[in-house]
Short mmCIF file of C-alpha atoms and ligand atoms in Angstrom, two decimals:
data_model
loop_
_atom_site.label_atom_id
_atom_site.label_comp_id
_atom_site.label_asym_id
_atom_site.label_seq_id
_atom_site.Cartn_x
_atom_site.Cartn_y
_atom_site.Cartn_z
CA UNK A 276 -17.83 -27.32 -7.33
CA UNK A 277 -16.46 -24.43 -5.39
CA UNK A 278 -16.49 -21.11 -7.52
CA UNK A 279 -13.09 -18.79 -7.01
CA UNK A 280 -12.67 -15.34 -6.86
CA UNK A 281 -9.17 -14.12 -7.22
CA UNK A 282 -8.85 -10.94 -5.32
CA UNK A 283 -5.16 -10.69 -4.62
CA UNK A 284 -2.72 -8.06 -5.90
CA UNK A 285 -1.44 -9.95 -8.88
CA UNK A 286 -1.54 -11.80 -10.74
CA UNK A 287 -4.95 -10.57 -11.21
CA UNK A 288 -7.99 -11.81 -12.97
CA UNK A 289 -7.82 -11.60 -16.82
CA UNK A 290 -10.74 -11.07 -19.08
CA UNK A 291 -11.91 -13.31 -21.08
CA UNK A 292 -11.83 -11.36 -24.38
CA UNK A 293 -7.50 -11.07 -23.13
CA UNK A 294 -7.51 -14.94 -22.66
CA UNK A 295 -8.70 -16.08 -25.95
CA UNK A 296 -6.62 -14.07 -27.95
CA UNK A 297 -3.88 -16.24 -26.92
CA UNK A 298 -5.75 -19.12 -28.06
CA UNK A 299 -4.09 -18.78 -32.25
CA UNK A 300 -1.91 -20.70 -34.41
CA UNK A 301 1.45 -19.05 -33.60
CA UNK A 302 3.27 -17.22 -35.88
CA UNK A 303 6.93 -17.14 -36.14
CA UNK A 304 8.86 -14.15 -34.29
CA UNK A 305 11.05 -13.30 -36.84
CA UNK A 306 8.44 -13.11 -40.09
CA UNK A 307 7.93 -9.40 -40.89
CA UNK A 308 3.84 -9.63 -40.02
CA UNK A 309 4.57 -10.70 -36.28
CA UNK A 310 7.28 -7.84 -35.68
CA UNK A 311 5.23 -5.32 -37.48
CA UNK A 312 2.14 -6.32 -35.38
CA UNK A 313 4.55 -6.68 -32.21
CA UNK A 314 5.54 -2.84 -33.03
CA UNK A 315 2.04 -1.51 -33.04
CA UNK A 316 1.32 -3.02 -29.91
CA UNK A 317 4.76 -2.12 -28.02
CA UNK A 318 3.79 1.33 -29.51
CA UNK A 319 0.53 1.45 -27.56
CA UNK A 320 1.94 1.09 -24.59
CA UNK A 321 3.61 4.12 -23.97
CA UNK A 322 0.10 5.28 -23.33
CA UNK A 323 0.07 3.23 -19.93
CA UNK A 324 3.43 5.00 -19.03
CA UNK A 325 2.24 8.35 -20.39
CA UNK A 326 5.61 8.20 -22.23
CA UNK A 327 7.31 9.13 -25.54
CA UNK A 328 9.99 6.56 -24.74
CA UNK A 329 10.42 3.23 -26.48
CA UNK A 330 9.02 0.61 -24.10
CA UNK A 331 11.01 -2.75 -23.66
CA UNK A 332 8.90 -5.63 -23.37
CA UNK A 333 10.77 -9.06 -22.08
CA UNK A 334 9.61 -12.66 -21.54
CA UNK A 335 10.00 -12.28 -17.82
CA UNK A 336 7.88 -11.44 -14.72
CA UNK A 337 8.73 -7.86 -13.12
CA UNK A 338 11.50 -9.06 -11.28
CA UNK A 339 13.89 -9.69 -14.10
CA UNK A 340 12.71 -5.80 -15.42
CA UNK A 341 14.08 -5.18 -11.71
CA UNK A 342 17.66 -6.52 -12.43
CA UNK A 343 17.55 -5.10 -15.98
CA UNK A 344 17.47 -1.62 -14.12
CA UNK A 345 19.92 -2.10 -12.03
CA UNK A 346 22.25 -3.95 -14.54
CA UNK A 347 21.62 -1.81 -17.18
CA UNK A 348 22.03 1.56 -15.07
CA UNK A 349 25.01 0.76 -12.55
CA UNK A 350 28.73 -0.86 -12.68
CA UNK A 351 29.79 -2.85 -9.89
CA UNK A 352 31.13 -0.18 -7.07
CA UNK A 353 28.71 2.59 -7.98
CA UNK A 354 26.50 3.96 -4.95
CA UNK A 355 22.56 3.16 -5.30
CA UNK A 356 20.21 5.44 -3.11
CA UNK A 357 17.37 2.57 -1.90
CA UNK A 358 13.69 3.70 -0.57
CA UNK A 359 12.97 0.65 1.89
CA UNK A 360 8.91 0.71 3.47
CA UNK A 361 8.74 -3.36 2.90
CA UNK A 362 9.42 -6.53 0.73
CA UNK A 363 9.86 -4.75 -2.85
CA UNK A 364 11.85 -1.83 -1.58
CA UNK A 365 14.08 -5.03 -0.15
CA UNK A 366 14.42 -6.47 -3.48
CA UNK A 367 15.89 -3.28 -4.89
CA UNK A 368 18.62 -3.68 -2.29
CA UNK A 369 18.72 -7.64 -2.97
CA UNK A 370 19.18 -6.62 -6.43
CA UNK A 371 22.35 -4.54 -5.98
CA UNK A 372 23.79 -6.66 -3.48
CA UNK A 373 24.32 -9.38 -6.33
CA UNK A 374 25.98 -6.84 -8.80
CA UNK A 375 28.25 -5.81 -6.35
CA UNK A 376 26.46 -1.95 -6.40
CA UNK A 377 26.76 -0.07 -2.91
CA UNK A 378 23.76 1.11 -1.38
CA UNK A 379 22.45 3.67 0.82
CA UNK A 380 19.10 2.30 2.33
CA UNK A 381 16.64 4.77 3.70
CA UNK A 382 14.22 2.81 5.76
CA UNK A 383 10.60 3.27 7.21
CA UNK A 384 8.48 1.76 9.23
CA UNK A 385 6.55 -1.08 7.05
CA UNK A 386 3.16 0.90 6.01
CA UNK A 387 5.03 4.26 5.94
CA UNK A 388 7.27 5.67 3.50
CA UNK A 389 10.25 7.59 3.76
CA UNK A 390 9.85 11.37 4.21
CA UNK A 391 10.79 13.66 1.23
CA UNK A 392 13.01 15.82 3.34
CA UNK A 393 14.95 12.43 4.25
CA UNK A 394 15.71 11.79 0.72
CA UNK A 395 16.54 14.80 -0.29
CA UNK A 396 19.02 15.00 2.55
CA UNK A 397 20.57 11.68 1.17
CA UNK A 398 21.10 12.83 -2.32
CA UNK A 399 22.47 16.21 -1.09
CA UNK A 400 25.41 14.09 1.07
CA UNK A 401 25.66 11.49 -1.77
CA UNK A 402 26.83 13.04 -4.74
CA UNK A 403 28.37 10.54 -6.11
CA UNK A 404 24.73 7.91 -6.17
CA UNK A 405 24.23 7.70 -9.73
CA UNK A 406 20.51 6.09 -9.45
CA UNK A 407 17.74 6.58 -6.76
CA UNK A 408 15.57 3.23 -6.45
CA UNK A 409 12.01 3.97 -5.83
CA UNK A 410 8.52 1.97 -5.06
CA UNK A 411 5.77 3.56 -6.27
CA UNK A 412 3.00 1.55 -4.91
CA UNK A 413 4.99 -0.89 -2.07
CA UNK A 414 2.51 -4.24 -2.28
CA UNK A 415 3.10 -5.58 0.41
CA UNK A 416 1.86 -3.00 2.80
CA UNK A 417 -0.71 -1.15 0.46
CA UNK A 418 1.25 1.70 0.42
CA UNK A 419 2.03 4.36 -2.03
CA UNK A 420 4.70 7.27 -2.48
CA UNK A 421 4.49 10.61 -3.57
CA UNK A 422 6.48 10.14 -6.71
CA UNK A 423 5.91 13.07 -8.19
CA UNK A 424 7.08 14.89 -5.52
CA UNK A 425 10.33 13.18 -5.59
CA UNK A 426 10.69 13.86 -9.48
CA UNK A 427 10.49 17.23 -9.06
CA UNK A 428 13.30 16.96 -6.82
CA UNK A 429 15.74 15.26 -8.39
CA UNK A 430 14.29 16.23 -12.74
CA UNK A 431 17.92 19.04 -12.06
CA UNK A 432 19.98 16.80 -10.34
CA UNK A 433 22.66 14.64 -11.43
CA UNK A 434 20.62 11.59 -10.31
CA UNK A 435 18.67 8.75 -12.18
CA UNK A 436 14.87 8.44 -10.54
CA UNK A 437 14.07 4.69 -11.26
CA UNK A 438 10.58 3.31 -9.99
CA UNK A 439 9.17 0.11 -9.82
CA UNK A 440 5.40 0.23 -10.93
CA UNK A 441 4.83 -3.06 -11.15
CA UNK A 442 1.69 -3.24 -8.70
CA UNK A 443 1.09 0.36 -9.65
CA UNK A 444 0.85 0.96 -13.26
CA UNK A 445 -2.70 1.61 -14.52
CA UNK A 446 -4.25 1.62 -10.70
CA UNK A 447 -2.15 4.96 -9.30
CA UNK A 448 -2.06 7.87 -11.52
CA UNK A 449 1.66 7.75 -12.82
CA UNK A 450 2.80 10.17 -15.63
CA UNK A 451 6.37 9.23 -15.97
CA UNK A 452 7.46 12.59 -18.70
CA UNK A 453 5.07 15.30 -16.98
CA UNK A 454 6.66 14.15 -13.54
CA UNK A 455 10.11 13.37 -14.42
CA UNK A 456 10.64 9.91 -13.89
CA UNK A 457 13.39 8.70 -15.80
CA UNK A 458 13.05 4.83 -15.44
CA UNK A 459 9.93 2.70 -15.02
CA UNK A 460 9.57 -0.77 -14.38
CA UNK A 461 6.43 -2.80 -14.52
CA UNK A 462 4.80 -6.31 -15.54
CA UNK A 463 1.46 -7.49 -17.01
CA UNK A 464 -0.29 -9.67 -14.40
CA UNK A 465 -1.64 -6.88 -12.54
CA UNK A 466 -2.94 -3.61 -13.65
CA UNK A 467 -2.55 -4.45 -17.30
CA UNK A 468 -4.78 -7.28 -16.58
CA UNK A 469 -2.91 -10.32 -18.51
CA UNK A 470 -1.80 -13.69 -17.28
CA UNK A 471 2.03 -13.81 -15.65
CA UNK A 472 4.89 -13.51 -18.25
CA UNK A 473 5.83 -9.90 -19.36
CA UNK A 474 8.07 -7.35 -18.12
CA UNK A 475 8.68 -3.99 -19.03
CA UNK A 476 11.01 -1.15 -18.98
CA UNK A 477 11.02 2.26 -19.98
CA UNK A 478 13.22 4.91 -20.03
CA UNK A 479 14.77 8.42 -21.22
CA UNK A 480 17.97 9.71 -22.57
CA UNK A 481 19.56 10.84 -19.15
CA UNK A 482 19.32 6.86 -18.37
CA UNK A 483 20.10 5.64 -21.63
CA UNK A 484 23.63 7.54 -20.80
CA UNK A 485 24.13 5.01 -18.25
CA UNK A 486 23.19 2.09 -20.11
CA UNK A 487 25.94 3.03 -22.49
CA UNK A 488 28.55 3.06 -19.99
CA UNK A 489 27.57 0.32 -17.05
CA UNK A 490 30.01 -2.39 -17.16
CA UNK A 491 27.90 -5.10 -14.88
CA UNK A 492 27.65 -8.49 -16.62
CA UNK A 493 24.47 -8.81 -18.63
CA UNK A 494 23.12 -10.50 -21.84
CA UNK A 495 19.71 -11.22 -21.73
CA UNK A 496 18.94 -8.22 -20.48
CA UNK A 497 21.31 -6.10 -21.68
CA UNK A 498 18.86 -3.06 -23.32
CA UNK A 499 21.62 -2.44 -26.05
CA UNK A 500 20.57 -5.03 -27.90
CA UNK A 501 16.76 -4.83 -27.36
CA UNK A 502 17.71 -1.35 -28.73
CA UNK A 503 19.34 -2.35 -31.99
CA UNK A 504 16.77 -4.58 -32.28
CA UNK A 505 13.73 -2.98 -31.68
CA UNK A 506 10.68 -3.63 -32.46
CA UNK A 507 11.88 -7.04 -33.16
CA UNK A 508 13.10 -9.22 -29.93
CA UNK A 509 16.36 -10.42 -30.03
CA UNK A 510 15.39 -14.01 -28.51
CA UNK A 511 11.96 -15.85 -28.48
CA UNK A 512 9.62 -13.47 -27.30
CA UNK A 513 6.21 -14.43 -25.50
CA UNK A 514 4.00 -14.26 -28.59
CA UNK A 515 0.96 -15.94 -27.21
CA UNK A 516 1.02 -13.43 -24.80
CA UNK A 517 1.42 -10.14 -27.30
CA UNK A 518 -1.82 -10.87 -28.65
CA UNK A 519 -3.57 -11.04 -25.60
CA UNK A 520 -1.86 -7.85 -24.73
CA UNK A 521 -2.86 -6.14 -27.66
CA UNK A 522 -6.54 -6.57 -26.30
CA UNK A 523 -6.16 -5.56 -22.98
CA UNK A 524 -4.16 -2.02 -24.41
CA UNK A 525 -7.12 -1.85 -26.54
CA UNK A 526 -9.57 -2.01 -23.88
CA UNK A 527 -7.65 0.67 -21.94
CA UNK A 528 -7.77 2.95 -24.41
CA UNK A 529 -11.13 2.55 -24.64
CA UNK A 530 -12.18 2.91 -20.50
CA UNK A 531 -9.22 6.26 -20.70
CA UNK A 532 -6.49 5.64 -18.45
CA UNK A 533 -7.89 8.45 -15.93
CA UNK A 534 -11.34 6.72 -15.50
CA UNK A 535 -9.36 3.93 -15.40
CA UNK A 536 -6.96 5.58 -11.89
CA UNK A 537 -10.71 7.04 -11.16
CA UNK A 538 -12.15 3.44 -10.85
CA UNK A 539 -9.42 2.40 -8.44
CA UNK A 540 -9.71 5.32 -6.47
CA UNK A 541 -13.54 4.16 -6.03
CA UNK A 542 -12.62 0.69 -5.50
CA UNK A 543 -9.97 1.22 -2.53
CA UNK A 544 -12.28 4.09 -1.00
CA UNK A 545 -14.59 1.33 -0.63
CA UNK A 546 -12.68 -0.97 0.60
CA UNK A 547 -10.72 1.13 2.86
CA UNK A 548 -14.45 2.50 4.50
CA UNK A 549 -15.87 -0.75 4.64
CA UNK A 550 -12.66 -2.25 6.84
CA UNK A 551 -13.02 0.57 9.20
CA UNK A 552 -17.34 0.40 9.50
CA UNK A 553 -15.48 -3.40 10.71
CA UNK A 554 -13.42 -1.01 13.39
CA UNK A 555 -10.25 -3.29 12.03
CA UNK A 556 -7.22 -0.90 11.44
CA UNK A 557 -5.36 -0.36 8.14
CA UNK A 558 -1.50 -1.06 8.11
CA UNK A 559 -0.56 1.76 5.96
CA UNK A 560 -0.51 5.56 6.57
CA UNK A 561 -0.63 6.52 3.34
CA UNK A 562 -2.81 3.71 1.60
CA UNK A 563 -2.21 3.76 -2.32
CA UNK A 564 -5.23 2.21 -4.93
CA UNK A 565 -3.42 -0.73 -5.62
CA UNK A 566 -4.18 -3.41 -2.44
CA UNK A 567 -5.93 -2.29 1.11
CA UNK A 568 -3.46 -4.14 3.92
CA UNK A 569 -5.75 -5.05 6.94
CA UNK A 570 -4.18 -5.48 10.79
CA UNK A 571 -5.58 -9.26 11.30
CA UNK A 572 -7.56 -8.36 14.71
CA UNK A 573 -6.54 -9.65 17.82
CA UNK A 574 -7.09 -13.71 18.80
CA UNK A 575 -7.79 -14.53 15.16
CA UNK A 576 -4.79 -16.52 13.67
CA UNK A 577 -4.02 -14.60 9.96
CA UNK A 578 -2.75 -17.51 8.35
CA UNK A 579 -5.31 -19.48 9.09
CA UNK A 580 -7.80 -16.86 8.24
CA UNK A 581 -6.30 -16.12 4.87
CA UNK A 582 -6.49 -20.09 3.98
CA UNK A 583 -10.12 -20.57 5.36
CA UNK A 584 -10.96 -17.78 3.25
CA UNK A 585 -9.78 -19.43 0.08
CA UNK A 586 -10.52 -22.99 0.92
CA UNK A 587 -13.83 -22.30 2.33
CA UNK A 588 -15.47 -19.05 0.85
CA UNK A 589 -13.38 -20.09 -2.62
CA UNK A 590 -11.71 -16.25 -1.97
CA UNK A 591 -7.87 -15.66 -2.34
CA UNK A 592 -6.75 -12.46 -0.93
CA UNK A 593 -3.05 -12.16 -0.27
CA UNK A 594 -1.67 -12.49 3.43
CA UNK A 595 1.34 -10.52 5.09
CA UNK A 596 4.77 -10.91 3.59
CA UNK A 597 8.01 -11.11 5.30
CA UNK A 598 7.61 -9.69 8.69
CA UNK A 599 4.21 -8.87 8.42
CA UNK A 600 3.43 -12.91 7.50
CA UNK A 601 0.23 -13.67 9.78
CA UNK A 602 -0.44 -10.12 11.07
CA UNK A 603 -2.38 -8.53 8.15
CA UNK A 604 -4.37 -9.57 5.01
CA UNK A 605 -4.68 -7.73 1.84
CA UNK A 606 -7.97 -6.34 -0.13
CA UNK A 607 -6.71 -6.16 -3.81
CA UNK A 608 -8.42 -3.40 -5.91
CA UNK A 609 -6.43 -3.88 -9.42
CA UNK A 610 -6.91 -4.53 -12.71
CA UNK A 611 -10.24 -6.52 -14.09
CA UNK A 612 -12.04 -5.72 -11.16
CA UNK A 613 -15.52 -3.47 -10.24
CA UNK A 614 -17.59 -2.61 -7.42
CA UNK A 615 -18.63 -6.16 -6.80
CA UNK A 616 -15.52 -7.93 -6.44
CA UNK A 617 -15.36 -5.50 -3.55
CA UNK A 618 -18.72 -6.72 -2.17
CA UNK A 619 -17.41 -10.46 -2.35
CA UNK A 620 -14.31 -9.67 -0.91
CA UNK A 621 -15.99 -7.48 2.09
CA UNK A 622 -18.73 -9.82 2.50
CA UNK A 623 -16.84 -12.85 2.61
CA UNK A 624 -14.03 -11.23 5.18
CA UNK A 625 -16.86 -10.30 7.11
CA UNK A 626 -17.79 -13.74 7.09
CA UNK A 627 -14.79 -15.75 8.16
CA UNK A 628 -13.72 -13.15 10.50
CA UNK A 629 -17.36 -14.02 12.43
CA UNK A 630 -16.72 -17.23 12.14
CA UNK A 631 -13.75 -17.14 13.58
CA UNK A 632 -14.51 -15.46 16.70
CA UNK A 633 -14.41 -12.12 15.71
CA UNK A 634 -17.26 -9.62 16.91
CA UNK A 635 -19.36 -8.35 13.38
CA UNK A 636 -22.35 -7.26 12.71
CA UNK A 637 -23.04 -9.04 9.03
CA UNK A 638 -23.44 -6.93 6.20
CA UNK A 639 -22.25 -3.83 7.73
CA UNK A 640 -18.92 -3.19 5.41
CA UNK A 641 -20.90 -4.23 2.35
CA UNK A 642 -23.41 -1.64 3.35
CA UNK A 643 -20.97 1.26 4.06
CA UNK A 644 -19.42 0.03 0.50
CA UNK A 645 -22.59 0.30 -1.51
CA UNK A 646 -23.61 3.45 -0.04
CA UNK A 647 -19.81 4.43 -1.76
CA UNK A 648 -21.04 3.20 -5.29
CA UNK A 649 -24.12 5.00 -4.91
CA UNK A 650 -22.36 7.62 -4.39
CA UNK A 651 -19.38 7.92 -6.58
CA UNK A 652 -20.79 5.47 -9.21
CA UNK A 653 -20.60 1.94 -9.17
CA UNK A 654 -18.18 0.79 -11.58
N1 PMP B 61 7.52 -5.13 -7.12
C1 PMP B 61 6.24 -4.99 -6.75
C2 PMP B 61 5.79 -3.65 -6.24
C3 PMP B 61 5.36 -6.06 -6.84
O1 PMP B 61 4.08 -5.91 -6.46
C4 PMP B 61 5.83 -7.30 -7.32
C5 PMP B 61 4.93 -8.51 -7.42
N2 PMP B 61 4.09 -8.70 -6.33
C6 PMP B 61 7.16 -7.39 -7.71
C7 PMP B 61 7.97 -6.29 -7.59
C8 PMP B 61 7.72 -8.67 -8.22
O2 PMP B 61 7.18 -8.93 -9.47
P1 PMP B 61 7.23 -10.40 -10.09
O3 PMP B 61 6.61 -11.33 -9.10
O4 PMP B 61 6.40 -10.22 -11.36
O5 PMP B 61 8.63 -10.73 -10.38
#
């Protein structure tokens, strides 16, 4: 038997209490109990947005809430502003390459993000970008932007502030009305703590206006008809999976969604002290709540360290992406998750890394982390 601890940045463990609601003799989608029920529950979750708007839910991981964005929102030929720090800024850009939608990429470094004066700069000379393509909380470097910032700069302009909070949502405080944010994308096997299979999107009427009037190709995602629709799906939606979400809303309104961005905050402060007390070096300059991305240390190999970890200690943490592939690893702090998946997660890093040649002193990142939770509350 080898017991396994999922601490990766999604999908995420589930509770139990989630799981076994989807464990029911499934009603049909189109009798007038399961679209009623599906409409309290959609309604719920504009508490996770802090939004008034109508979310969309579809049976689809966060990608395809990605392309519903940008198929919804542009016409082939329009001009896309693109945030780029790493693999999901990328995909933005992926995503308008294949609807034919120019873009204007502004890059950083991998583990940075790109300054506000830069984008500011880029809407000023681009008048004519109808939609500004954001990350809130870039995944693959552990890195998170100041999106409120970025609301306030573009809530008078003639410019549609999309952001993908897919990793984000729940673990970085996000409050898409108060700061402006006209489009929101996110999915539930991360900080809404369910298995893989939903995708959302929210937005407000200065997107909607765009909706009407993009004339990319689209059907299952087209949002018109989710619209007429609404609450009811217009094809099959995931109903095993609306009941377990149900539960998890329900036990977010009961933790509060800011205790909820305060227990992350713990979490990665923990994390993030307890690398360091390691003297290993963080990737990201401005590390976010949602995954800690750790420089693999010099003469240990990171993809071999990443699989010992799993098939040895029984831990999965996620390894480097793209370009980073090999050179860092990645703490997750999201969703289910208290101050002892942090211990595992330290404790077994500390661990391997011995093992595998690197110079630790055992125990002392678990220690610097419980000193945390004493501190700020273990939670
Ligand atoms: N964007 C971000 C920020 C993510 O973290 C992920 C998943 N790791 C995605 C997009 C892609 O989501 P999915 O795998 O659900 O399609």
């Amino acid at each position: 038997m080898k017991k396994r601890y999922l601490i990766a940045p999604g999908p995420t463990p589930v509770p139990i209490e989630v799981l076994s609601e989807g464990i029911i003799d499934i009603p049909h989608h189109r009798s007038e109990e399961f679209v009623q029920f599906a409409g309290e529950v959609f309604e719920k979750l504009k508490y996770l947005f802090q939004t008034k708007n109508k979310v969309f839910t579809f049976a689809s991981s966060g990608t395809g809430a990605m392309e519903s964005a940008v198929s919804n929102l542009l016409s082939p030929g329009d001009k896309a502003i693109v945030l780029v720090s790493g693999k999901f800024g990328e995909r933005w850009n992926e995503i308008c390459q294949a609807f034919n939608v120019e873009t204007v990429v502004l890059e950083s470094e991998w583990g940075d993000t790109v300054p506000l004066e830069r984008i500011e700069k880029a809407i000023d000379e681009n008048p004519d970008a109808k939609v500004l393509l954001t990350t809130h909380s870039e995944t693959s470097t552990g890195t998170v932007i100041d999106l409120k910032a970025i609301g306030e700069m573009t809530k008078d302009k003639d410019i549609v502030l999309v952001t993908d909070a897919i990793s984000s949502l729940l673990a970085q405080e996000l409050r898409m009305d108060e700061w402006n944010i006209d489009v929101v994308v996110s999915a539930s096997q991360k900080g809404v703590m369910l298995p893989p299979g939903l995708g959302f999107i929210t937005m407000n009427e200065k997107a909607w206006n765009l909706v009407e009037n993009s004339s990319s190709p689209r059907y299952y995602f087209d949002l018109r008809t989710y619209a007429k629709k609404y609450p009811e799906s217009p094809y099959t939606p995931a109903i095993n999976l609306i009941f377990q979400l149900k539960k998890a809303v329900e036990m977010i309104e009961e933790e509060g969604i800011e205790k909820i961005w305060e227990r992350h905050r713990i979490l990665a402060d923990a994390v993030r002290a307890g690398v360091r007390s390691l003297k290993l070096e963080l990737l990201s300059k401005k590390p976010g709540n949602v995954c800690t991305a750790v420089k693999v240390p010099n003469g240990v190999d990171g993809l071999e360290f990443v699989r010992r970890l799993r098939r040895k200690y029984g831990v999965t943490v996620a390894g480097g992406q793209g370009k980073l592939k090999g050179k860092i690893f990645r703490i997750a702090h999201l969703g289910y998750m208290g101050s002892f998946d942090v211990i595992i997660a330290l404790s077994s890093v500390e661990m391997c890394l011995k093992e595998m040649g690197y110079d630790v002193d055992l125990g002392v990142s678990v220690k610097t982390a419980e000193e945390i939770f004493l501190k700020e509350g273990v939670v």
